[in-house]
PDB file of C-alpha atoms in Angstrom:
ATOM      1  CA  GLY A   1      -0.216   0.317   0.020  1.00 65.00           C
ATOM      2  CA  LYS A   2       2.399   3.010   1.330  1.00 74.00           C
ATOM      3  CA  SER A   3       5.105   1.818  -1.132  1.00 79.00           C
ATOM      4  CA  TYR A   4       3.473   0.578  -4.051  1.00 80.00           C
ATOM      5  CA  ASP A   5       4.221   1.389  -7.295  1.00 82.00           C
ATOM      6  CA  ASN A   6       3.555   0.029 -10.623  1.00 81.00           C
ATOM      7  CA  GLN A   7       6.315   1.439 -12.307  1.00 85.00           C
ATOM      8  CA  LEU A   8       8.548  -0.819 -10.086  1.00 85.00           C
ATOM      9  CA  PRO A   9      10.479  -3.271 -12.380  1.00 87.00           C
ATOM     10  CA  VAL A  10       9.035  -6.445 -11.563  1.00 87.00           C
ATOM     11  CA  HIS A  11      12.575  -8.574 -11.395  1.00 86.00           C
ATOM     12  CA  SER A  12      13.455  -5.761  -8.519  1.00 87.00           C
ATOM     13  CA  MET A  13      10.475  -7.449  -6.902  1.00 90.00           C
ATOM     14  CA  SER A  14      12.203 -10.539  -5.130  1.00 93.00           C
ATOM     15  CA  LEU A  15      12.936 -11.955  -1.602  1.00 95.00           C
ATOM     16  CA  GLY A  16      16.540 -11.163  -1.776  1.00 95.00           C
ATOM     17  CA  SER A  17      15.825  -7.657  -2.631  1.00 94.00           C
ATOM     18  CA  LEU A  18      13.785  -6.797  -0.194  1.00 95.00           C
ATOM     19  CA  VAL A  19      15.350  -8.237   2.591  1.00 97.00           C
ATOM     20  CA  GLU A  20      18.135  -5.950   1.637  1.00 97.00           C
ATOM     21  CA  ASP A  21      15.516  -3.019   1.657  1.00 95.00           C
ATOM     22  CA  CYS A  22      14.503  -4.083   5.463  1.00 96.00           C
ATOM     23  CA  HIS A  23      18.060  -3.985   6.400  1.00 98.00           C
ATOM     24  CA  ALA A  24      18.410  -0.365   4.845  1.00 97.00           C
ATOM     25  CA  LEU A  25      15.482   0.685   6.986  1.00 96.00           C
ATOM     26  CA  ILE A  26      16.753  -1.071  10.036  1.00 98.00           C
ATOM     27  CA  ASP A  27      20.163   1.019   9.773  1.00 98.00           C
ATOM     28  CA  TYR A  28      18.173   4.530   8.576  1.00 97.00           C
ATOM     29  CA  THR A  29      16.161   3.535  11.862  1.00 97.00           C
ATOM     30  CA  ARG A  30      19.353   2.798  13.904  1.00 97.00           C
ATOM     31  CA  ALA A  31      20.887   6.014  13.311  1.00 97.00           C
ATOM     32  CA  ARG A  32      17.879   8.035  13.326  1.00 97.00           C
ATOM     33  CA  PHE A  33      16.992   6.911  17.180  1.00 96.00           C
ATOM     34  CA  ASP A  34      20.827   6.287  17.714  1.00 96.00           C
ATOM     35  CA  THR A  35      20.601   3.032  19.041  1.00 95.00           C
ATOM     36  CA  GLN A  36      22.318   0.338  18.273  1.00 95.00           C
ATOM     37  CA  LYS A  37      19.625  -2.818  17.952  1.00 95.00           C
ATOM     38  CA  VAL A  38      15.806  -2.619  16.639  1.00 96.00           C
ATOM     39  CA  PHE A  39      12.837  -4.369  17.226  1.00 97.00           C
ATOM     40  CA  LEU A  40      11.423  -6.462  14.413  1.00 98.00           C
ATOM     41  CA  VAL A  41       8.104  -7.508  14.103  1.00 98.00           C
ATOM     42  CA  GLY A  42       6.338  -9.397  10.596  1.00 97.00           C
ATOM     43  CA  HIS A  43       2.815  -9.807   9.622  1.00 96.00           C
ATOM     44  CA  SER A  44       1.459 -12.702   7.440  1.00 95.00           C
ATOM     45  CA  ASP A  45       3.792 -11.961   4.059  1.00 94.00           C
ATOM     46  CA  GLY A  46       5.522  -9.695   5.781  1.00 95.00           C
ATOM     47  CA  THR A  47       7.008 -12.830   7.936  1.00 98.00           C
ATOM     48  CA  GLN A  48       9.273 -13.922   5.191  1.00 97.00           C
ATOM     49  CA  ILE A  49      11.166 -10.469   4.955  1.00 97.00           C
ATOM     50  CA  GLY A  50      10.544 -10.234   8.423  1.00 98.00           C
ATOM     51  CA  LEU A  51      12.570 -13.512   9.424  1.00 98.00           C
ATOM     52  CA  LEU A  52      15.135 -14.197   6.843  1.00 98.00           C
ATOM     53  CA  THR A  53      16.572 -10.416   7.741  1.00 98.00           C
ATOM     54  CA  ALA A  54      16.234 -11.667  11.796  1.00 98.00           C
ATOM     55  CA  HIS A  55      18.469 -14.636  10.401  1.00 98.00           C
ATOM     56  CA  ARG A  56      20.753 -12.993   8.412  1.00 97.00           C
ATOM     57  CA  TYR A  57      21.577  -9.903  10.579  1.00 98.00           C
ATOM     58  CA  PRO A  58      21.180 -11.003  14.040  1.00 97.00           C
ATOM     59  CA  GLU A  59      23.565  -8.137  15.182  1.00 97.00           C
ATOM     60  CA  LEU A  60      21.126  -5.592  14.466  1.00 97.00           C
ATOM     61  CA  ILE A  61      17.606  -6.894  15.987  1.00 97.00           C
ATOM     62  CA  HIS A  62      16.635  -6.886  19.623  1.00 95.00           C
ATOM     63  CA  ALA A  63      14.131  -9.883  18.988  1.00 96.00           C
ATOM     64  CA  TYR A  64      11.839 -11.013  16.003  1.00 98.00           C
ATOM     65  CA  VAL A  65       8.108 -11.426  16.169  1.00 98.00           C
ATOM     66  CA  GLY A  66       6.155 -13.234  13.294  1.00 98.00           C
ATOM     67  CA  VAL A  67       2.334 -12.732  13.419  1.00 98.00           C
ATOM     68  CA  ALA A  68       1.017 -15.419  11.286  1.00 98.00           C
ATOM     69  CA  GLN A  69       3.990 -16.593  10.428  1.00 98.00           C
ATOM     70  CA  VAL A  70       4.428 -17.839   6.264  1.00 98.00           C
ATOM     71  CA  ILE A  71       6.770 -21.316   6.602  1.00 98.00           C
ATOM     72  CA  ASN A  72       6.078 -23.055   3.748  1.00 97.00           C
ATOM     73  CA  ASP A  73       4.003 -21.460   1.503  1.00 95.00           C
ATOM     74  CA  TYR A  74       2.836 -24.496  -0.984  1.00 95.00           C
ATOM     75  CA  GLU A  75       2.192 -26.755   2.682  1.00 97.00           C
ATOM     76  CA  GLN A  76       0.047 -24.108   4.317  1.00 96.00           C
ATOM     77  CA  GLN A  77      -1.704 -23.728   0.540  1.00 97.00           C
ATOM     78  CA  LYS A  78      -2.701 -27.481   0.748  1.00 97.00           C
ATOM     79  CA  ILE A  79      -4.177 -27.177   4.214  1.00 97.00           C
ATOM     80  CA  SER A  80      -6.021 -24.001   3.448  1.00 97.00           C
ATOM     81  CA  TYR A  81      -7.647 -26.031   0.168  1.00 97.00           C
ATOM     82  CA  ASP A  82      -8.312 -28.896   2.144  1.00 97.00           C
ATOM     83  CA  PHE A  83     -10.025 -26.590   5.056  1.00 97.00           C
ATOM     84  CA  VAL A  84     -12.280 -24.725   2.553  1.00 97.00           C
ATOM     85  CA  VAL A  85     -13.254 -28.514   0.845  1.00 97.00           C
ATOM     86  CA  GLU A  86     -14.636 -29.528   4.326  1.00 97.00           C
ATOM     87  CA  GLU A  87     -16.227 -26.794   5.223  1.00 96.00           C
ATOM     88  CA  ALA A  88     -18.141 -26.283   1.788  1.00 96.00           C
ATOM     89  CA  GLU A  89     -18.815 -30.340   2.447  1.00 96.00           C
ATOM     90  CA  LYS A  90     -20.481 -29.892   5.948  1.00 95.00           C
ATOM     91  CA  SER A  91     -22.574 -26.879   4.825  1.00 94.00           C
ATOM     92  CA  GLY A  92     -24.368 -28.600   2.459  1.00 94.00           C
ATOM     93  CA  ASP A  93     -24.191 -25.335  -0.593  1.00 94.00           C
ATOM     94  CA  MET A  94     -23.558 -27.386  -3.946  1.00 96.00           C
ATOM     95  CA  THR A  95     -22.635 -24.132  -5.417  1.00 95.00           C
ATOM     96  CA  LYS A  96     -19.743 -23.441  -3.214  1.00 95.00           C
ATOM     97  CA  GLN A  97     -18.498 -27.205  -3.620  1.00 96.00           C
ATOM     98  CA  ASN A  98     -18.285 -26.865  -7.241  1.00 97.00           C
ATOM     99  CA  ALA A  99     -16.579 -23.609  -7.335  1.00 97.00           C
ATOM    100  CA  ILE A 100     -13.919 -24.864  -4.683  1.00 97.00           C
ATOM    101  CA  GLU A 101     -13.405 -27.972  -6.855  1.00 97.00           C
ATOM    102  CA  ALA A 102     -13.219 -25.968 -10.050  1.00 97.00           C
ATOM    103  CA  ILE A 103     -10.452 -23.931  -8.485  1.00 97.00           C
ATOM    104  CA  GLY A 104      -8.815 -27.312  -7.414  1.00 97.00           C
ATOM    105  CA  PRO A 105      -5.943 -28.011  -5.093  1.00 96.00           C
ATOM    106  CA  PRO A 106      -2.208 -25.940  -5.502  1.00 96.00           C
ATOM    107  CA  PRO A 107       0.002 -25.504  -6.869  1.00 95.00           C
ATOM    108  CA  TYR A 108      -1.628 -22.566  -8.404  1.00 95.00           C
ATOM    109  CA  ASP A 109      -0.512 -21.305 -11.888  1.00 94.00           C
ATOM    110  CA  SER A 110      -1.297 -17.543 -10.679  1.00 94.00           C
ATOM    111  CA  PRO A 111      -1.964 -15.740  -7.189  1.00 95.00           C
ATOM    112  CA  GLN A 112      -5.637 -15.555  -8.331  1.00 95.00           C
ATOM    113  CA  GLN A 113      -6.406 -19.019  -7.925  1.00 96.00           C
ATOM    114  CA  MET A 114      -4.950 -18.406  -4.239  1.00 96.00           C
ATOM    115  CA  PHE A 115      -6.760 -15.240  -3.907  1.00 95.00           C
ATOM    116  CA  GLU A 116     -10.429 -17.313  -4.929  1.00 96.00           C
ATOM    117  CA  ILE A 117      -9.559 -19.582  -2.108  1.00 97.00           C
ATOM    118  CA  ALA A 118      -8.431 -17.058   0.444  1.00 95.00           C
ATOM    119  CA  ARG A 119     -11.869 -15.635   0.151  1.00 94.00           C
ATOM    120  CA  TYR A 120     -13.916 -19.009   0.782  1.00 96.00           C
ATOM    121  CA  ILE A 121     -11.743 -19.232   4.008  1.00 96.00           C
ATOM    122  CA  GLY A 122     -12.585 -15.580   4.921  1.00 94.00           C
ATOM    123  CA  GLN A 123     -16.483 -16.672   4.487  1.00 93.00           C
ATOM    124  CA  TYR A 124     -15.569 -20.016   7.342  1.00 94.00           C
ATOM    125  CA  GLY A 125     -13.692 -17.671   9.661  1.00 94.00           C
ATOM    126  CA  GLY A 126     -10.002 -18.704   8.910  1.00 95.00           C
ATOM    127  CA  PHE A 127      -9.040 -14.913   8.006  1.00 94.00           C
ATOM    128  CA  ILE A 128     -11.087 -12.708  10.508  1.00 92.00           C
ATOM    129  CA  HIS A 129     -12.707 -15.640  13.115  1.00 90.00           C
ATOM    130  CA  GLU A 130     -15.571 -13.235  14.230  1.00 84.00           C
ATOM    131  CA  SER A 131     -17.246 -10.517  13.094  1.00 79.00           C
ATOM    132  CA  PRO A 132     -15.333 -10.205  10.115  1.00 78.00           C
ATOM    133  CA  ILE A 133     -17.368  -7.181   8.553  1.00 79.00           C
ATOM    134  CA  LYS A 134     -16.916  -4.511  11.856  1.00 80.00           C
ATOM    135  CA  LYS A 135     -13.294  -5.836  12.157  1.00 79.00           C
ATOM    136  CA  MET A 136     -12.647  -5.394   8.314  1.00 81.00           C
ATOM    137  CA  GLY A 137     -13.859  -1.567   8.832  1.00 84.00           C
ATOM    138  CA  LEU A 138     -11.841  -1.164  11.712  1.00 80.00           C
ATOM    139  CA  LEU A 139      -8.354  -2.096   9.802  1.00 81.00           C
ATOM    140  CA  TRP A 140      -9.717   0.457   7.173  1.00 82.00           C
ATOM    141  CA  LEU A 141     -10.347   2.896   9.535  1.00 86.00           C
ATOM    142  CA  GLY A 142      -6.798   2.456  10.752  1.00 85.00           C
ATOM    143  CA  TYR A 143      -5.537   3.358   6.906  1.00 85.00           C
ATOM    144  CA  LEU A 144      -7.861   6.279   6.456  1.00 87.00           C
ATOM    145  CA  THR A 145      -6.682   7.764   9.667  1.00 89.00           C
ATOM    146  CA  SER A 146      -2.683   7.325  10.037  1.00 89.00           C
ATOM    147  CA  PRO A 147      -0.541  10.154   9.723  1.00 90.00           C
ATOM    148  CA  GLU A 148       1.993   8.012   8.313  1.00 89.00           C
ATOM    149  CA  TYR A 149      -0.781   7.143   5.234  1.00 88.00           C
ATOM    150  CA  SER A 150      -1.808   9.804   2.708  1.00 89.00           C
ATOM    151  CA  PHE A 151      -5.401   8.936   1.560  1.00 87.00           C
ATOM    152  CA  VAL A 152      -4.307   7.661  -2.039  1.00 86.00           C
ATOM    153  CA  GLU A 153      -1.517   5.234  -0.433  1.00 87.00           C
ATOM    154  CA  ALA A 154      -4.529   4.474   2.132  1.00 86.00           C
ATOM    155  CA  LEU A 155      -7.267   3.347  -0.695  1.00 85.00           C
ATOM    156  CA  ASN A 156      -4.545   1.437  -2.326  1.00 84.00           C
ATOM    157  CA  THR A 157      -3.946  -0.776   0.656  1.00 85.00           C
ATOM    158  CA  MET A 158      -7.775  -1.489   0.789  1.00 85.00           C
ATOM    159  CA  ARG A 159      -7.899  -2.160  -2.671  1.00 85.00           C
ATOM    160  CA  GLY A 160      -4.264  -4.818  -2.574  1.00 84.00           C
ATOM    161  CA  LYS A 161      -2.644  -2.956  -4.853  1.00 85.00           C
ATOM    162  CA  GLY A 162       0.851  -3.438  -3.320  1.00 86.00           C
ATOM    163  CA  LEU A 163      -0.300  -7.011  -2.716  1.00 88.00           C
ATOM    164  CA  ASN A 164      -1.830  -8.102  -5.851  1.00 89.00           C
ATOM    165  CA  PHE A 165       1.530  -6.436  -7.547  1.00 90.00           C
ATOM    166  CA  THR A 166       4.064  -8.203  -5.467  1.00 91.00           C
ATOM    167  CA  GLN A 167       2.149 -11.458  -5.546  1.00 92.00           C
ATOM    168  CA  ASP A 168       1.932 -11.422  -9.581  1.00 92.00           C
ATOM    169  CA  ALA A 169       5.960 -10.481  -9.374  1.00 91.00           C
ATOM    170  CA  ARG A 170       7.274 -12.964  -7.154  1.00 93.00           C
ATOM    171  CA  TRP A 171       4.346 -15.531  -7.701  1.00 94.00           C
ATOM    172  CA  GLU A 172       6.701 -18.369  -8.406  1.00 93.00           C
ATOM    173  CA  GLU A 173       9.382 -17.496  -5.733  1.00 94.00           C
ATOM    174  CA  ILE A 174       6.752 -17.694  -3.440  1.00 95.00           C
ATOM    175  CA  LYS A 175       5.550 -21.136  -4.190  1.00 94.00           C
ATOM    176  CA  ARG A 176       9.029 -22.013  -3.205  1.00 94.00           C
ATOM    177  CA  ILE A 177       9.406 -20.674   0.025  1.00 95.00           C
ATOM    178  CA  ASP A 178       9.975 -23.367   2.744  1.00 96.00           C
ATOM    179  CA  PHE A 179      11.806 -21.675   5.814  1.00 97.00           C
ATOM    180  CA  THR A 180      11.778 -25.369   7.325  1.00 95.00           C
ATOM    181  CA  GLU A 181      14.514 -26.528   4.880  1.00 91.00           C
ATOM    182  CA  GLU A 182      16.563 -22.653   5.028  1.00 93.00           C
ATOM    183  CA  ILE A 183      16.379 -21.873   8.719  1.00 97.00           C
ATOM    184  CA  GLN A 184      16.928 -24.281  11.143  1.00 97.00           C
ATOM    185  CA  SER A 185      18.541 -21.728  13.956  1.00 97.00           C
ATOM    186  CA  ILE A 186      18.568 -18.366  14.835  1.00 98.00           C
ATOM    187  CA  GLU A 187      20.811 -16.492  17.305  1.00 97.00           C
ATOM    188  CA  ILE A 188      18.244 -13.581  18.842  1.00 96.00           C
ATOM    189  CA  PRO A 189      14.598 -14.383  20.582  1.00 96.00           C
ATOM    190  CA  ILE A 190      12.127 -15.219  18.489  1.00 97.00           C
ATOM    191  CA  TYR A 191       8.116 -15.221  19.103  1.00 98.00           C
ATOM    192  CA  PHE A 192       5.509 -16.485  17.182  1.00 98.00           C
ATOM    193  CA  VAL A 193       2.046 -15.297  17.668  1.00 98.00           C
ATOM    194  CA  MET A 194      -0.547 -16.967  15.498  1.00 98.00           C
ATOM    195  CA  GLY A 195      -4.318 -17.105  15.742  1.00 97.00           C
ATOM    196  CA  LYS A 196      -5.827 -20.370  16.853  1.00 97.00           C
ATOM    197  CA  TYR A 197      -8.524 -20.158  13.596  1.00 97.00           C
ATOM    198  CA  ASP A 198      -5.898 -19.117  10.902  1.00 97.00           C
ATOM    199  CA  MET A 199      -6.312 -20.824   8.280  1.00 97.00           C
ATOM    200  CA  ILE A 200      -4.253 -18.593   5.971  1.00 96.00           C
ATOM    201  CA  THR A 201      -0.813 -19.262   7.369  1.00 97.00           C
ATOM    202  CA  PRO A 202      -2.124 -22.321   9.208  1.00 97.00           C
ATOM    203  CA  LEU A 203      -1.081 -22.805  13.064  1.00 96.00           C
ATOM    204  CA  VAL A 204       0.000 -26.307  12.548  1.00 97.00           C
ATOM    205  CA  LEU A 205       2.772 -25.375   9.924  1.00 97.00           C
ATOM    206  CA  VAL A 206       4.275 -22.917  12.652  1.00 98.00           C
ATOM    207  CA  GLU A 207       3.826 -25.504  15.253  1.00 98.00           C
ATOM    208  CA  GLU A 208       6.172 -28.140  13.694  1.00 97.00           C
ATOM    209  CA  PHE A 209       8.859 -25.231  12.728  1.00 98.00           C
ATOM    210  CA  TYR A 210       8.726 -24.209  16.322  1.00 98.00           C
ATOM    211  CA  GLU A 211       9.410 -27.474  17.825  1.00 98.00           C
ATOM    212  CA  ASN A 212      12.131 -27.915  15.284  1.00 97.00           C
ATOM    213  CA  LEU A 213      14.009 -24.246  15.413  1.00 98.00           C
ATOM    214  CA  LYS A 214      17.199 -23.988  17.501  1.00 98.00           C
ATOM    215  CA  ALA A 215      17.339 -20.711  19.183  1.00 97.00           C
ATOM    216  CA  GLU A 216      20.057 -20.266  21.591  1.00 93.00           C
ATOM    217  CA  SER A 217      18.500 -16.795  22.823  1.00 95.00           C
ATOM    218  CA  GLY A 218      15.126 -18.398  23.482  1.00 95.00           C
ATOM    219  CA  LYS A 219      11.966 -18.880  21.722  1.00 97.00           C
ATOM    220  CA  GLN A 220       8.146 -18.199  22.341  1.00 97.00           C
ATOM    221  CA  LEU A 221       4.691 -19.612  20.667  1.00 98.00           C
ATOM    222  CA  PHE A 222       2.080 -18.034  21.717  1.00 98.00           C
ATOM    223  CA  ILE A 223      -1.735 -19.081  20.386  1.00 98.00           C
ATOM    224  CA  LEU A 224      -4.315 -16.216  20.798  1.00 97.00           C
ATOM    225  CA  GLU A 225      -7.543 -17.878  21.094  1.00 95.00           C
ATOM    226  CA  ASN A 226      -9.968 -15.439  19.719  1.00 93.00           C
ATOM    227  CA  SER A 227      -8.446 -14.589  16.771  1.00 95.00           C
ATOM    228  CA  ALA A 228      -7.273 -16.486  12.868  1.00 96.00           C
ATOM    229  CA  HIS A 229      -5.011 -14.354  10.647  1.00 96.00           C
ATOM    230  CA  PHE A 230      -5.034 -10.782  12.265  1.00 94.00           C
ATOM    231  CA  PRO A 231      -4.200 -11.449  15.970  1.00 94.00           C
ATOM    232  CA  SER A 232      -3.179  -7.957  16.734  1.00 92.00           C
ATOM    233  CA  THR A 233      -6.363  -6.403  15.740  1.00 89.00           C
ATOM    234  CA  GLU A 234      -9.004  -9.686  16.536  1.00 92.00           C
ATOM    235  CA  ASP A 235      -7.197  -9.703  20.502  1.00 93.00           C
ATOM    236  CA  LYS A 236      -5.378  -6.713  20.347  1.00 93.00           C
ATOM    237  CA  GLU A 237      -5.434  -6.722  24.297  1.00 96.00           C
ATOM    238  CA  SER A 238      -3.424 -10.151  24.442  1.00 97.00           C
ATOM    239  CA  TYR A 239      -0.953  -9.221  21.423  1.00 97.00           C
ATOM    240  CA  GLU A 240       0.179  -5.877  22.907  1.00 97.00           C
ATOM    241  CA  ASP A 241       0.506  -7.600  25.911  1.00 97.00           C
ATOM    242  CA  ILE A 242       2.787 -10.297  24.551  1.00 97.00           C
ATOM    243  CA  LEU A 243       4.691  -6.993  22.901  1.00 97.00           C
ATOM    244  CA  ILE A 244       5.370  -4.733  26.156  1.00 96.00           C
ATOM    245  CA  ASN A 245       5.364  -7.341  29.005  1.00 96.00           C
ATOM    246  CA  VAL A 246       7.162 -10.534  27.163  1.00 96.00           C
ATOM    247  CA  VAL A 247       8.955  -9.893  23.991  1.00 96.00           C
ATOM    248  CA  LEU A 248      10.543  -5.924  25.599  1.00 93.00           C
ATOM    249  CA  PRO A 249      11.607  -7.013  28.614  1.00 91.00           C
ATOM    250  CA  GLU A 250      12.910 -10.656  28.133  1.00 81.00           C
ATOM    251  CA  SER A 251      15.151  -9.234  24.822  1.00 73.00           C
ATOM    252  CA  GLN A 252      16.386  -6.302  26.841  1.00 70.00           C
ATOM    253  CA  GLU A 253      17.715  -8.506  29.833  1.00 71.00           C
ATOM    254  CA  ASN A 254      19.206 -10.746  26.818  1.00 69.00           C
ATOM    255  CA  ASP A 255      21.004  -7.744  25.574  1.00 67.00           C
ATOM    256  CA  GLY A 256      22.133  -6.541  28.680  1.00 61.00           C
ATOM    257  CA  GLY A 257      19.593  -3.759  28.886  1.00 52.00           C
ATOM    258  CA  LYS A 258      20.831  -1.864  25.691  1.00 55.00           C
TER     259      LYS A 258
END
């Protein structure tokens, strides 16, 4: 949304380039606020960039927080597809069952097929678990009223302009993402915050990754009971409590209060 520019060269939209952009932003932030390290939080697709940045540049980061963490794109799409098939069968709605069957299981040739499955995930509570219209409204209101977004940037975000552009540009790369192969250990404190009902980035893949991850500075997995893909909005108080009363003091203690 905010950084969307349809004039960007498609070839520049790689995970490696995005990680280096994040690295540059971290250095800018460190200089501006005269600090040695920053906290890094990623959500959903942003966790691809966040986790890899934290892995490559641990000396610059107090701690990493992955919210709705992506682990293996193909595997999560398979789980998501099986979920909507099962929910459609439970509902007895043949129209939806036929539509989902027409889309078919992954791998998908384009992100548009994934977005179609995501639409059904939303209908079955795996995107926003409760009161989706109200909570999506709150998300959009946040974009429209944020001093960090212009009106046009907010509209582009709400319309998915940047998301669609990035997914189209990176689709073949996204389908190959598998952090279970690339990252087996990490040097900094790491926290995962997952919604119990999330079927966009299913919890089971994060649980498996978490169990196998070697984290010498500590790791924690938080499962928020009242949310799906947006725990920071759906379970706001619990999410903020984790950041303020767990991540902040534990990471500062680990860094010797720096």
